[in-house]
Tab-separated table of C-alpha atoms in Angstrom:
chain	number	residue	atom	x	y	z
A	394	UNK	CA	0.369	24.616	-46.899
A	395	UNK	CA	1.447	21.936	-44.404
A	396	UNK	CA	-1.651	22.209	-42.259
A	397	UNK	CA	-3.524	19.651	-44.345
A	398	UNK	CA	-3.000	17.665	-47.565
A	399	UNK	CA	-2.069	17.985	-50.305
A	400	UNK	CA	1.345	18.898	-48.876
A	401	UNK	CA	3.698	21.149	-50.786
A	402	UNK	CA	7.033	19.757	-51.943
A	403	UNK	CA	8.695	22.871	-50.468
A	404	UNK	CA	9.012	24.151	-46.944
A	405	UNK	CA	11.427	27.076	-46.308
A	406	UNK	CA	12.292	26.178	-42.714
A	407	UNK	CA	12.924	22.500	-43.468
A	408	UNK	CA	14.996	23.344	-46.522
A	409	UNK	CA	17.223	25.623	-44.434
A	410	UNK	CA	17.504	22.906	-41.796
A	411	UNK	CA	18.431	20.318	-44.437
A	412	UNK	CA	21.203	22.516	-45.807
A	413	UNK	CA	22.809	22.390	-42.352
A	414	UNK	CA	22.518	18.632	-42.067
A	415	UNK	CA	26.292	18.131	-42.025
A	416	UNK	CA	26.180	19.458	-38.439
A	417	UNK	CA	23.320	17.271	-37.207
A	418	UNK	CA	24.268	15.055	-34.269
A	419	UNK	CA	20.802	14.416	-32.859
A	420	UNK	CA	17.592	15.010	-34.796
A	421	UNK	CA	13.878	14.509	-34.126
A	422	UNK	CA	11.471	14.947	-37.029
A	423	UNK	CA	7.695	14.636	-36.720
A	424	UNK	CA	6.318	15.377	-40.164
A	425	UNK	CA	3.799	14.263	-42.796
A	426	UNK	CA	4.967	11.125	-44.563
A	427	UNK	CA	5.468	12.969	-47.838
A	428	UNK	CA	8.217	15.098	-46.259
A	429	UNK	CA	10.383	12.021	-45.834
A	430	UNK	CA	9.827	10.841	-49.400
A	431	UNK	CA	10.843	13.939	-51.313
A	432	UNK	CA	11.187	17.696	-51.334
A	433	UNK	CA	12.116	19.705	-48.238
A	434	UNK	CA	14.667	17.324	-46.730
A	435	UNK	CA	16.308	16.280	-49.997
A	436	UNK	CA	19.461	18.302	-49.323
A	437	UNK	CA	20.228	16.133	-46.297
A	438	UNK	CA	20.523	12.969	-48.341
A	439	UNK	CA	24.123	11.722	-48.147
A	440	UNK	CA	25.120	14.718	-46.019
A	441	UNK	CA	24.676	13.647	-42.387
A	442	UNK	CA	28.202	12.537	-41.389
A	443	UNK	CA	27.819	13.468	-37.685
A	444	UNK	CA	24.321	12.106	-36.986
A	445	UNK	CA	24.335	9.798	-33.956
A	446	UNK	CA	20.702	9.715	-32.773
A	447	UNK	CA	17.611	9.944	-34.979
A	448	UNK	CA	13.901	10.038	-34.066
A	449	UNK	CA	11.174	10.106	-36.708
A	450	UNK	CA	7.401	10.292	-36.587
A	451	UNK	CA	4.767	10.362	-39.311
A	452	UNK	CA	2.036	12.823	-38.388
A	453	UNK	CA	-0.597	11.896	-40.976
A	454	UNK	CA	-2.343	8.708	-42.028
A	455	UNK	CA	-0.773	7.316	-45.178
A	456	UNK	CA	-1.993	4.253	-47.050
A	457	UNK	CA	1.436	3.302	-48.273
A	458	UNK	CA	4.894	4.825	-48.067
A	459	UNK	CA	7.363	4.122	-50.849
A	460	UNK	CA	10.350	2.499	-49.171
A	461	UNK	CA	12.570	3.232	-52.166
A	462	UNK	CA	12.058	6.977	-51.568
A	463	UNK	CA	12.649	6.896	-47.807
A	464	UNK	CA	16.421	6.975	-48.218
A	465	UNK	CA	17.341	10.380	-46.772
A	466	UNK	CA	19.065	8.688	-43.823
A	467	UNK	CA	20.510	5.719	-45.699
A	468	UNK	CA	24.097	7.029	-45.460
A	469	UNK	CA	24.795	7.977	-41.837
A	470	UNK	CA	28.173	6.547	-40.815
A	471	UNK	CA	27.871	7.443	-37.104
A	472	UNK	CA	24.205	6.596	-36.541
A	473	UNK	CA	23.793	4.161	-33.623
A	474	UNK	CA	20.388	5.115	-32.169
A	475	UNK	CA	17.020	5.196	-33.929
A	476	UNK	CA	13.434	5.494	-32.761
A	477	UNK	CA	10.184	5.737	-34.686
A	478	UNK	CA	6.995	7.233	-33.263
A	479	UNK	CA	4.379	6.193	-35.767
A	480	UNK	CA	1.612	3.668	-36.242
A	481	UNK	CA	1.111	4.852	-39.814
A	482	UNK	CA	3.972	2.969	-41.408
A	483	UNK	CA	6.382	0.141	-40.719
A	484	UNK	CA	9.637	1.557	-39.239
A	485	UNK	CA	11.592	-0.744	-41.535
A	486	UNK	CA	10.241	1.283	-44.472
A	487	UNK	CA	12.911	3.852	-43.608
A	488	UNK	CA	16.208	3.133	-45.262
A	489	UNK	CA	18.723	3.631	-42.491
A	490	UNK	CA	21.962	1.759	-41.731
A	491	UNK	CA	20.201	-0.805	-39.553
A	492	UNK	CA	23.224	-3.058	-39.282
A	493	UNK	CA	25.231	-0.484	-37.305
A	494	UNK	CA	22.530	0.395	-34.742
A	495	UNK	CA	23.252	-0.395	-31.092
A	496	UNK	CA	20.294	1.314	-29.383
A	497	UNK	CA	16.565	1.447	-30.107
A	498	UNK	CA	15.252	3.724	-27.309
A	499	UNK	CA	11.592	3.267	-28.231
A	500	UNK	CA	9.947	2.280	-31.477
A	501	UNK	CA	6.291	1.732	-32.306
A	502	UNK	CA	5.822	-1.465	-34.273
A	503	UNK	CA	3.524	-4.396	-34.712
A	504	UNK	CA	5.032	-7.666	-33.514
A	505	UNK	CA	6.206	-8.784	-36.965
A	506	UNK	CA	7.892	-5.414	-37.469
A	507	UNK	CA	9.861	-5.765	-34.247
A	508	UNK	CA	11.061	-9.220	-35.301
A	509	UNK	CA	12.227	-7.821	-38.651
A	510	UNK	CA	14.033	-4.949	-36.903
A	511	UNK	CA	15.950	-7.461	-34.801
A	512	UNK	CA	16.825	-9.334	-37.979
A	513	UNK	CA	18.089	-6.146	-39.653
A	514	UNK	CA	20.071	-4.921	-36.629
A	515	UNK	CA	22.556	-7.584	-35.475
A	516	UNK	CA	24.531	-5.120	-33.297
A	517	UNK	CA	21.603	-3.935	-31.179
A	518	UNK	CA	22.362	-4.038	-27.454
A	519	UNK	CA	19.217	-2.364	-26.089
A	520	UNK	CA	15.728	-2.219	-27.613
A	521	UNK	CA	12.299	-0.983	-26.541
A	522	UNK	CA	9.242	-1.872	-28.619
A	523	UNK	CA	5.878	-0.233	-28.090
A	524	UNK	CA	3.632	-2.728	-29.810
A	525	UNK	CA	0.311	-2.074	-31.465
A	526	UNK	CA	-2.142	-4.623	-32.763
A	527	UNK	CA	-2.361	-3.730	-36.442
A	528	UNK	CA	-2.479	-6.868	-38.534
A	529	UNK	CA	0.588	-7.751	-40.572
A	530	UNK	CA	0.161	-10.599	-43.026
A	531	UNK	CA	3.848	-10.976	-43.904
A	532	UNK	CA	5.565	-14.130	-42.599
A	533	UNK	CA	7.721	-13.772	-39.495
A	534	UNK	CA	11.434	-14.493	-39.906
A	535	UNK	CA	13.301	-16.719	-37.445
A	536	UNK	CA	15.972	-14.625	-35.725
A	537	UNK	CA	19.023	-15.535	-33.648
A	538	UNK	CA	20.325	-12.311	-32.119
A	539	UNK	CA	23.496	-12.633	-30.043
A	540	UNK	CA	24.141	-8.976	-29.194
A	541	UNK	CA	20.901	-7.863	-27.507
A	542	UNK	CA	21.283	-7.491	-23.740
A	543	UNK	CA	18.168	-5.533	-22.775
A	544	UNK	CA	14.637	-5.861	-24.181
A	545	UNK	CA	11.573	-3.883	-23.069
A	546	UNK	CA	8.254	-4.691	-24.740
A	547	UNK	CA	4.940	-3.016	-24.038
A	548	UNK	CA	1.766	-2.241	-25.940
A	549	UNK	CA	0.250	0.950	-27.246
A	550	UNK	CA	-3.455	0.533	-27.713
A	551	UNK	CA	-6.212	-0.658	-25.353
A	552	UNK	CA	-8.300	-1.858	-28.280
A	553	UNK	CA	-7.221	-5.472	-28.195
A	554	UNK	CA	-5.064	-8.041	-26.482
A	555	UNK	CA	-1.714	-8.736	-28.105
A	556	UNK	CA	-0.454	-12.265	-28.662
A	557	UNK	CA	3.305	-12.523	-28.129
A	558	UNK	CA	3.486	-16.182	-29.169
A	559	UNK	CA	5.108	-15.454	-32.544
A	560	UNK	CA	7.748	-13.247	-30.952
A	561	UNK	CA	8.617	-15.874	-28.352
A	562	UNK	CA	8.723	-18.710	-30.876
A	563	UNK	CA	10.660	-16.962	-33.652
A	564	UNK	CA	13.316	-15.037	-31.727
A	565	UNK	CA	16.299	-16.373	-29.769
A	566	UNK	CA	18.308	-13.955	-27.608
A	567	UNK	CA	20.970	-16.091	-25.899
A	568	UNK	CA	22.836	-13.179	-24.285
A	569	UNK	CA	19.850	-11.212	-23.009
A	570	UNK	CA	20.417	-9.957	-19.447
A	571	UNK	CA	17.238	-7.932	-18.843
A	572	UNK	CA	13.671	-8.587	-20.041
A	573	UNK	CA	10.662	-6.398	-19.257
A	574	UNK	CA	7.120	-7.111	-20.451
A	575	UNK	CA	4.725	-4.344	-19.466
A	576	UNK	CA	1.147	-4.408	-20.677
A	577	UNK	CA	-1.743	-2.027	-20.166
A	578	UNK	CA	-4.468	-3.137	-20.357
A	579	UNK	CA	-3.350	-6.598	-19.207
A	580	UNK	CA	-2.428	-9.130	-21.886
A	581	UNK	CA	-2.143	-12.852	-21.311
A	582	UNK	CA	1.448	-14.042	-21.448
A	583	UNK	CA	1.440	-17.254	-23.518
A	584	UNK	CA	3.035	-20.498	-22.411
A	585	UNK	CA	5.621	-20.007	-25.182
A	586	UNK	CA	7.396	-17.581	-22.825
A	587	UNK	CA	9.040	-20.656	-21.319
A	588	UNK	CA	10.438	-21.642	-24.717
A	589	UNK	CA	11.750	-18.108	-25.216
A	590	UNK	CA	13.400	-17.968	-21.790
A	591	UNK	CA	14.933	-21.439	-22.138
A	592	UNK	CA	17.148	-20.117	-24.940
A	593	UNK	CA	18.705	-17.505	-22.609
A	594	UNK	CA	21.538	-18.559	-20.312
A	595	UNK	CA	22.507	-15.265	-18.629
A	596	UNK	CA	19.189	-13.555	-17.826
A	597	UNK	CA	19.657	-11.456	-14.696
A	598	UNK	CA	16.535	-9.227	-14.526
A	599	UNK	CA	12.965	-10.354	-15.313
A	600	UNK	CA	10.121	-7.859	-15.029
A	601	UNK	CA	6.529	-8.908	-15.814
A	602	UNK	CA	4.262	-5.940	-15.092
A	603	UNK	CA	0.584	-5.409	-15.865
A	604	UNK	CA	0.219	-8.841	-17.464
A	605	UNK	CA	-1.765	-12.008	-16.842
A	606	UNK	CA	-0.126	-15.424	-16.552
A	607	UNK	CA	-1.261	-18.785	-15.238
A	608	UNK	CA	0.554	-20.474	-12.363
A	609	UNK	CA	2.025	-23.314	-14.449
A	610	UNK	CA	3.442	-21.007	-17.137
A	611	UNK	CA	5.027	-18.779	-14.488
A	612	UNK	CA	6.543	-21.686	-12.574
A	613	UNK	CA	7.916	-23.254	-15.753
A	614	UNK	CA	9.376	-19.897	-16.821
A	615	UNK	CA	11.186	-19.568	-13.500
A	616	UNK	CA	12.454	-23.136	-13.771
A	617	UNK	CA	14.417	-22.238	-16.919
A	618	UNK	CA	15.818	-18.935	-15.594
A	619	UNK	CA	18.203	-20.172	-12.932
A	620	UNK	CA	20.515	-17.162	-13.381
A	621	UNK	CA	17.934	-14.592	-12.168
A	622	UNK	CA	18.944	-12.211	-9.382
A	623	UNK	CA	16.049	-9.726	-9.810
A	624	UNK	CA	12.383	-10.650	-10.291
A	625	UNK	CA	9.584	-8.053	-10.484
A	626	UNK	CA	6.018	-9.385	-10.549
A	627	UNK	CA	4.200	-6.267	-9.366
A	628	UNK	CA	0.846	-5.623	-11.050
A	629	UNK	CA	1.000	-9.172	-12.411
A	630	UNK	CA	-2.232	-11.177	-12.232
A	631	UNK	CA	-1.387	-14.806	-11.546
A	632	UNK	CA	-4.194	-17.196	-12.424
A	633	UNK	CA	-3.947	-19.801	-9.673
A	634	UNK	CA	-1.916	-17.605	-7.330
A	635	UNK	CA	-2.249	-19.889	-4.294
A	636	UNK	CA	-1.196	-22.928	-6.301
A	637	UNK	CA	1.839	-21.055	-7.605
A	638	UNK	CA	2.891	-20.009	-4.100
A	639	UNK	CA	2.504	-23.546	-2.744
A	640	UNK	CA	4.601	-24.987	-5.560
A	641	UNK	CA	7.181	-22.191	-5.366
A	642	UNK	CA	7.543	-22.604	-1.596
A	643	UNK	CA	8.114	-26.323	-1.977
A	644	UNK	CA	11.040	-25.524	-4.251
A	645	UNK	CA	12.868	-23.182	-1.867
A	646	UNK	CA	14.855	-25.941	-0.180
A	647	UNK	CA	15.101	-28.334	-3.089
A	648	UNK	CA	12.119	-30.371	-1.929
A	649	UNK	CA	8.768	-30.960	-3.517
A	650	UNK	CA	9.219	-34.076	-5.567
A	651	UNK	CA	11.776	-36.312	-7.164
A	652	UNK	CA	14.249	-34.412	-9.306
A	653	UNK	CA	13.148	-30.955	-8.125
A	654	UNK	CA	15.767	-28.272	-7.612
A	655	UNK	CA	15.767	-24.913	-5.861
A	656	UNK	CA	13.772	-22.363	-7.839
A	657	UNK	CA	15.793	-19.308	-8.973
A	658	UNK	CA	18.608	-20.077	-6.511
A	659	UNK	CA	20.519	-16.818	-7.186
A	660	UNK	CA	17.539	-14.536	-6.570
A	661	UNK	CA	18.427	-11.500	-4.444
A	662	UNK	CA	15.571	-9.041	-5.083
A	663	UNK	CA	11.887	-9.978	-5.312
A	664	UNK	CA	9.016	-7.552	-5.963
A	665	UNK	CA	5.568	-9.119	-6.139
A	666	UNK	CA	1.838	-8.449	-5.925
A	667	UNK	CA	-0.098	-10.822	-3.679
A	668	UNK	CA	-3.816	-10.850	-2.966
A	669	UNK	CA	-5.176	-11.283	0.537
A	670	UNK	CA	-5.635	-15.091	0.495
A	671	UNK	CA	-2.039	-15.656	-0.619
A	672	UNK	CA	-0.315	-13.557	2.055
A	673	UNK	CA	0.135	-16.460	4.481
A	674	UNK	CA	1.768	-18.604	1.791
A	675	UNK	CA	3.941	-15.718	0.646
A	676	UNK	CA	5.153	-15.108	4.201
A	677	UNK	CA	6.161	-18.756	4.452
A	678	UNK	CA	8.056	-18.457	1.153
A	679	UNK	CA	9.990	-15.409	2.423
A	680	UNK	CA	10.790	-17.233	5.675
A	681	UNK	CA	12.253	-20.102	3.679
A	682	UNK	CA	14.365	-17.771	1.505
A	683	UNK	CA	15.447	-15.335	4.243
A	684	UNK	CA	19.067	-16.456	4.086
A	685	UNK	CA	19.494	-15.819	0.364
A	686	UNK	CA	17.177	-12.881	-0.422
A	687	UNK	CA	18.381	-9.320	0.091
A	688	UNK	CA	15.294	-7.223	-0.673
A	689	UNK	CA	11.582	-8.039	-0.825
A	690	UNK	CA	8.906	-5.602	-2.028
A	691	UNK	CA	5.341	-6.687	-1.323
A	692	UNK	CA	2.379	-5.069	-3.076
A	693	UNK	CA	-1.031	-6.026	-1.715
A	694	UNK	CA	-4.525	-4.599	-1.538
A	695	UNK	CA	-5.042	-6.064	1.935
A	696	UNK	CA	-3.989	-4.889	5.369
A	697	UNK	CA	-1.483	-7.236	6.967
A	698	UNK	CA	-2.649	-8.545	10.319
A	699	UNK	CA	-0.346	-8.303	13.330
A	700	UNK	CA	0.534	-12.012	13.089
A	701	UNK	CA	1.904	-11.724	9.527
A	702	UNK	CA	3.581	-8.398	10.282
A	703	UNK	CA	5.403	-9.965	13.217
A	704	UNK	CA	6.546	-12.903	11.119
A	705	UNK	CA	7.890	-10.626	8.362
A	706	UNK	CA	9.541	-8.452	10.988
A	707	UNK	CA	11.358	-11.492	12.340
A	708	UNK	CA	12.961	-12.297	8.980
A	709	UNK	CA	14.248	-8.758	8.629
A	710	UNK	CA	17.937	-8.624	9.334
A	711	UNK	CA	21.038	-6.742	8.340
A	712	UNK	CA	21.011	-8.585	5.017
A	713	UNK	CA	17.247	-8.757	4.223
A	714	UNK	CA	14.870	-5.816	3.957
A	715	UNK	CA	11.109	-6.239	3.550
A	716	UNK	CA	9.156	-3.265	2.187
A	717	UNK	CA	5.366	-3.048	1.977
A	718	UNK	CA	4.175	-1.019	-1.012
C-alpha cells in the first residue's frame, strides 16, 4: 500500500510510467521519498533522453534520504529546468545534471541549500527560491555566479524570521538584472544587502515587497544600484520613512552634501508605499524627478487631500503618469 508506510517497492502504475520514460519531456512527481530511492521508477534510470523539465516533491517526512540512491535523473542530456517542492529533504540530495540547468522555476530550500544550488549550477539564468527556516549546520560556500540574470527569493513559513545575511555575504551575482525579495510575514532585510548589491553592475529591476528595512540600509542600497530603471517598494515597511524621503529628495538634483550624486539617475518606474505623514515629502520628491520618471505608483492607507492631489496632477504630463493604488 502507498497510503501509509511502510511503502511497497512496487507500484504498477509507476512501473508502467517508468517503462515509457524515453518519451518524457516534462514530468512532475510528488511521491514518498522511498519511491525516488528504489523500486517503481528504476526503469527510468538512464532512459530519459528527451526530459527537459522536471518537478519533484517528497510527500512524507523522512529523516534522511540516501543521496547515492537518488540517481534516477542523473543522466538527462536535455534537462534544463528543475524544481523541488519539499521541505523534507535538501534538493541537492537528488542527483541531477545540475551543471546544465538554466532555469529553476521554484524550489523550496533553506538558505544554505540555495547557495549550494547556485554553486552546482553555473549556467542558471533564472532562479526562484522559496526559503524555509530549517536549520542547516553545514558551512556555506562562497559562490561567484556569472550567468544568473533573475533571482526571486521569498519565504515559506510564518514560524520565524529568516536572516538573509549569509546569502548576501557569500554570493556574488555580477550580471544579475532583476532581484525580487518578497517576504510574508515581513522579514528584516539586513544591512549586508548593500554589500550584495555593490557586486552587481547591471541591475535593472529591484523589487522589495513585504519586507522591513531601515532608512540607512535602503538609501545605501540605492546608492550602489545606479543602473536601476525599475524600483518596487510596495508593501515595504521603511523604519525611518520620513528620514529616508528627506535624504532621497536631497539627492534628486545632486545636492545634499559634498560628494553626493543623483540617486538612481536612470530610474523610470517607481512603485512605493508611503504612510500618511510622508505623503508631503513624497510629493516633493516626485516633483523633483518629474522630468526623468515615466511612471509612479503610490500605495497609501491615507486619503490624499486636495492640495497634494493638485500638486501630483500638475506633474502629470505626456511622459509621466501617476497612479494611486
